[in-house]
Tab-separated table of C-alpha atoms in Angstrom:
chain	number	residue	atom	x	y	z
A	1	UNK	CA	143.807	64.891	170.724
A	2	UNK	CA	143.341	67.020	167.593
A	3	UNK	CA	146.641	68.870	166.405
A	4	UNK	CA	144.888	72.262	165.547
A	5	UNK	CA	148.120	73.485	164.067
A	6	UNK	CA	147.578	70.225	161.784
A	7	UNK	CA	144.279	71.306	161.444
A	8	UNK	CA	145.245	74.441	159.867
A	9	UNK	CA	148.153	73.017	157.692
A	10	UNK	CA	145.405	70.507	156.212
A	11	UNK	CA	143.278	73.262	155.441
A	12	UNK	CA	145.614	75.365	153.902
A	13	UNK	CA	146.883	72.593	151.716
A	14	UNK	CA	143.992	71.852	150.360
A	15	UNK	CA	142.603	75.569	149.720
A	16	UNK	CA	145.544	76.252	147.916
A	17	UNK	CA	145.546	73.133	145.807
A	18	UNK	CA	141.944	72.729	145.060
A	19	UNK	CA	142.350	75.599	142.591
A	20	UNK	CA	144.536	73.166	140.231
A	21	UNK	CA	142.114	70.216	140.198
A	22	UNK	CA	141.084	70.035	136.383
A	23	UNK	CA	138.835	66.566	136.670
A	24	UNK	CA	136.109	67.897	138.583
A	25	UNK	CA	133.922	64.789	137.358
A	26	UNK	CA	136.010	62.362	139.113
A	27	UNK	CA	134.954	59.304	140.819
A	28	UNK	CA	135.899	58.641	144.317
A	29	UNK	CA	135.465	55.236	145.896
A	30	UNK	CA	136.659	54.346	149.086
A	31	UNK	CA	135.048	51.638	151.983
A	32	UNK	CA	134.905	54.661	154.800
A	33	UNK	CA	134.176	58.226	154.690
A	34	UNK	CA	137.838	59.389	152.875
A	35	UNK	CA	136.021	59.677	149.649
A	36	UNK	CA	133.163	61.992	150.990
A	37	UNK	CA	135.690	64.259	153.535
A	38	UNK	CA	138.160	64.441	150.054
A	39	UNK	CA	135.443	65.883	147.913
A	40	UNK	CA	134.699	68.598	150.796
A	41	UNK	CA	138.765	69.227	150.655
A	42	UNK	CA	138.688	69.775	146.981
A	43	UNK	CA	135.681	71.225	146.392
A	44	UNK	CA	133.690	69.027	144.034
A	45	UNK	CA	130.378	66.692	144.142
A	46	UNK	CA	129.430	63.129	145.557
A	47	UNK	CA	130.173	61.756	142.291
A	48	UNK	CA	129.999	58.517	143.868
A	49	UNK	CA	127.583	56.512	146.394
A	50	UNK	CA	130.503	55.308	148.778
A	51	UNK	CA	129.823	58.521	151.150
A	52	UNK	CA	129.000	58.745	154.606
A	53	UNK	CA	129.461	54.607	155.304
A	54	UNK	CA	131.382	51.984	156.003
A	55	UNK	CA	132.615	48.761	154.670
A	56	UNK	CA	134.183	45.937	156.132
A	57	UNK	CA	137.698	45.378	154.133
A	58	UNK	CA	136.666	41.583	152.661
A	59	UNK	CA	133.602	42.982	151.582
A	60	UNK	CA	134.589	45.579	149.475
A	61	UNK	CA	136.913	43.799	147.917
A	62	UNK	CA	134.698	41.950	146.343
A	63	UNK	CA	132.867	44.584	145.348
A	64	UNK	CA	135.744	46.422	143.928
A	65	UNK	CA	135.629	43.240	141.188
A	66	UNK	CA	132.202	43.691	140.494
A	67	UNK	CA	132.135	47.102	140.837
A	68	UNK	CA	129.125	48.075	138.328
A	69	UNK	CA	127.194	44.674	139.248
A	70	UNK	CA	126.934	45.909	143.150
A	71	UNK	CA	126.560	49.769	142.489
A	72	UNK	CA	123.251	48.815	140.422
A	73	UNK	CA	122.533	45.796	142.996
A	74	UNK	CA	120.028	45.304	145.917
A	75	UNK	CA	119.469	46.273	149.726
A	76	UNK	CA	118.452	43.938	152.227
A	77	UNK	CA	118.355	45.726	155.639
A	78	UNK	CA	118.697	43.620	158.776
A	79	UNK	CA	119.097	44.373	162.299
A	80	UNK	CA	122.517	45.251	164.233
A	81	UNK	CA	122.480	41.484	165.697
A	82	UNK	CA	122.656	39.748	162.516
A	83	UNK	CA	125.928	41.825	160.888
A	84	UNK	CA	128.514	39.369	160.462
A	85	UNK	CA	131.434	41.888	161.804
A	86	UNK	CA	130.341	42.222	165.340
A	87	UNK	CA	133.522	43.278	166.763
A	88	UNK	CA	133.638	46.573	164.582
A	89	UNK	CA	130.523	47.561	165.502
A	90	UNK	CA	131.591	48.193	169.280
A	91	UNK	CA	133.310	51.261	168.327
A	92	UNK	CA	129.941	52.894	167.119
A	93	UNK	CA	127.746	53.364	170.062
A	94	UNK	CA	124.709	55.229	167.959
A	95	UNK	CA	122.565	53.110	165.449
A	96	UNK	CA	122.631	53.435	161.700
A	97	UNK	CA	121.175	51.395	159.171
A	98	UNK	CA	123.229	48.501	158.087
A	99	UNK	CA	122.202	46.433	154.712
A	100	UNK	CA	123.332	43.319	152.882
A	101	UNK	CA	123.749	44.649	149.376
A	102	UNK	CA	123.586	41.808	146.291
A	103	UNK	CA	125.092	42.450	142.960
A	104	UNK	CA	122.768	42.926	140.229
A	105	UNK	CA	122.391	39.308	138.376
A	106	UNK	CA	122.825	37.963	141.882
A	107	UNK	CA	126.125	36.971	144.017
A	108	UNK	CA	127.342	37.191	147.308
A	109	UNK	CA	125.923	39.423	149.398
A	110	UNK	CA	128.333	41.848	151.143
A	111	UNK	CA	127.771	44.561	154.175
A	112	UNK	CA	127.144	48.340	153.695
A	113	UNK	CA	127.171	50.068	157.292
A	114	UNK	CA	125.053	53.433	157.205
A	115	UNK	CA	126.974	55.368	159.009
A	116	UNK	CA	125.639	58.718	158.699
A	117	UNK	CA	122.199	57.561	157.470
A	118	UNK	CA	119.158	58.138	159.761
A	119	UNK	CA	116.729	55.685	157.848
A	120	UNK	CA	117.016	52.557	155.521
A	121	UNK	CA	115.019	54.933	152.932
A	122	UNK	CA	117.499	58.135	153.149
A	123	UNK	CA	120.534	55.775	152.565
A	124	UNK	CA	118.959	53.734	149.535
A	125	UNK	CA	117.748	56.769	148.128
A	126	UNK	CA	121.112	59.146	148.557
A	127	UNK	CA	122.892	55.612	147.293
A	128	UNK	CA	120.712	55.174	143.884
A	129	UNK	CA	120.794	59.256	143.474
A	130	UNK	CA	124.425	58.964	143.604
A	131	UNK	CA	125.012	56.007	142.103
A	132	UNK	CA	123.759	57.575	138.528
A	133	UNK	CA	127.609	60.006	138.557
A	134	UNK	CA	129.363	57.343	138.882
A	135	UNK	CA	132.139	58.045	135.825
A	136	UNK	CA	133.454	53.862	135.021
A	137	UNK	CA	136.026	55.343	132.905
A	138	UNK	CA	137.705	58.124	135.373
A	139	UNK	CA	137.843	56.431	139.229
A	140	UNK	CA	139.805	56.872	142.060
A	141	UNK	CA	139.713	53.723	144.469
A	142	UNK	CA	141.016	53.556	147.692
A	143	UNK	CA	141.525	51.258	150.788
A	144	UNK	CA	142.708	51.710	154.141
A	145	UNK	CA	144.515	48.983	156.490
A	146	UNK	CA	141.441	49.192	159.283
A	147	UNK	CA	138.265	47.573	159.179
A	148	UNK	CA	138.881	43.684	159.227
A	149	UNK	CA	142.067	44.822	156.524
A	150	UNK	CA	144.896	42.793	156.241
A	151	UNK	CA	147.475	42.294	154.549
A	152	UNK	CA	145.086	39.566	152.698
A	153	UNK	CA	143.840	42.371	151.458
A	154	UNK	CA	145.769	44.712	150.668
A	155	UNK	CA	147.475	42.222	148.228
A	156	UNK	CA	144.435	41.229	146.489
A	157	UNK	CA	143.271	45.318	146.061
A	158	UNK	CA	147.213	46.100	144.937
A	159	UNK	CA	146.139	43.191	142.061
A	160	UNK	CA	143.447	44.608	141.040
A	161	UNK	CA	142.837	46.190	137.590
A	162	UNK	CA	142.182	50.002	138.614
A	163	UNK	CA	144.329	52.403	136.590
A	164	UNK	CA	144.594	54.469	139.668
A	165	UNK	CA	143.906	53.410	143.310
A	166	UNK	CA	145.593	53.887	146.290
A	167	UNK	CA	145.823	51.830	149.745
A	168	UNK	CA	147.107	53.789	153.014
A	169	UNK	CA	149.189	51.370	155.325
A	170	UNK	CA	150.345	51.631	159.172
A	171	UNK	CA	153.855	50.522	157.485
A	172	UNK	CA	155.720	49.339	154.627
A	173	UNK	CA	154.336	46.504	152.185
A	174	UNK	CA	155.941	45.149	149.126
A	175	UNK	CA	152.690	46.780	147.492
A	176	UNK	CA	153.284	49.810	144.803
A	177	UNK	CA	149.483	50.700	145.724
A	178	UNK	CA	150.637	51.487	149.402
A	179	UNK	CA	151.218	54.593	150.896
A	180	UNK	CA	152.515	54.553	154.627
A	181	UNK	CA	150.367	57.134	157.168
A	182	UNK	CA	153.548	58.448	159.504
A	183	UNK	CA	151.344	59.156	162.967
A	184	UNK	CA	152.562	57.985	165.932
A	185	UNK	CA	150.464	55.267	167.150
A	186	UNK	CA	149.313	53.856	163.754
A	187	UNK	CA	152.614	51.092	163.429
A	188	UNK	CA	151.669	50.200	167.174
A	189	UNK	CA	148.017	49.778	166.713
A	190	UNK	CA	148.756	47.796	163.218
A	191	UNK	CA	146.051	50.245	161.561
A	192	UNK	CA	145.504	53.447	160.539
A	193	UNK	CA	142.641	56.124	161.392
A	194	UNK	CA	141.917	59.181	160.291
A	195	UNK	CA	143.345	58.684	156.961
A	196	UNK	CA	141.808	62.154	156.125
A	197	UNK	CA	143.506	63.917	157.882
A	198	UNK	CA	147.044	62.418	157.262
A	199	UNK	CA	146.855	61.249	153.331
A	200	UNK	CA	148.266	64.848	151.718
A	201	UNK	CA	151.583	63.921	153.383
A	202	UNK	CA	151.888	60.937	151.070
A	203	UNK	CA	149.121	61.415	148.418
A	204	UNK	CA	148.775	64.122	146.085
A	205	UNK	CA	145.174	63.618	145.205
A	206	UNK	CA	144.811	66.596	142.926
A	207	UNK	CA	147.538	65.391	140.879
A	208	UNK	CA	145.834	62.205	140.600
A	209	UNK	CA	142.989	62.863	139.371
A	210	UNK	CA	144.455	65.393	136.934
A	211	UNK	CA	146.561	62.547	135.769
A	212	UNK	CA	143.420	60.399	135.400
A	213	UNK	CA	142.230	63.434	133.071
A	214	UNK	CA	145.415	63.552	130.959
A	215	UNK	CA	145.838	60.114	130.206
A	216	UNK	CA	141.765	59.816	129.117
């Protein structure tokens, strides 16, 4: 159940700290909706085409090393019964498009789910809109420990070569990237949810990116 005292703490924090956020042109990019729900926070634009959709944990780590190759790659849609990552699909009961994107120059494919995408044509065309902000030079990259993430994972994104990027844990990891979500049921359930709503405890994001501005 929602906290609504939580609720307003969350939205206080960020109204009052929005109004220090110098990089406005930042790029957020993030396998679930954090980076999308962070720009509402905050105030600023999609400056990014990871909003509004989902993907799975190996998948986006490979395109984290790729990053440019996939953004400008190509969408296969295919039906629910041929995604590879069945099991995380039983917690969404509605249908959404779901794609096998390949990086530009070819590779291997990975997974986008369309979350909040009513048609193959509204999510390629919000993607490629999107896709044309994205600022190489002044990212923010996150990962979460849900979504088939490990601790596989979470290792190989702590290695790789983003100047800033953050991963938010259900408990501690030898990791400097990590950042530990203190709820409740996250150690018990081994993963975190909700990150949204939890990540100003441990994660000055306005800071960040100001930081990211600073250092050019």
């Amino acid at each position: 159940m929602r906290n609504p005292i939580d609720k307003l703490k969350r939205w206080w924090y960020y109204r009052t700290t929005r109004r220090y956020l110098r990089n406005r042109n930042v790029t957020i990019i993030s396998e679930n909706c954090w980076g999308g729900i962070l720009c509402q926070y905050v105030g600023i634009g999609y400056n990014s085409p990871f909003v509004g959709l989902l993907v799975p944990a190996p998948d986006y780590i490979k395109i984290l090393r790729s990053l440019r190759e996939y953004i400008e790659g190509d969408f296969q849609f295919i039906p629910r019964s041929e995604c590879r990552y069945q099991e995380g699909l039983c917690y969404y009961k509605h249908d959404f498009p779901i794609a096998k994107l390949t990086p530009k120059g070819g590779g291997d494919p990975v997974e986008i789910h369309f979350l909040h995408y009513k048609s193959p044509e509204e999510a390629v065309e919000k993607w490629r809109r999107r896709a044309k902000r994205v600022n190489y030079d002044n990212l923010i990259v996150k990962l979460a420990e849900r979504n088939e993430c490990t601790e596989k994972e979470i290792a190989e994104f702590d290695a790789l070569d983003y100047s800033s990027k953050v991963c938010f844990t259900a408990r501690e990891y030898p990791f400097k990237s990590t950042r530990v979500l203190d709820a409740l049921d996250f150690i018990k359930r081994g993963r975190v949810n909700w990150e949204w709503r939890h990540c100003h405890k441990c994660y000055n994001f306005v800071a960040e990116a100001n930081r990211l501005l600073d250092v050019g």
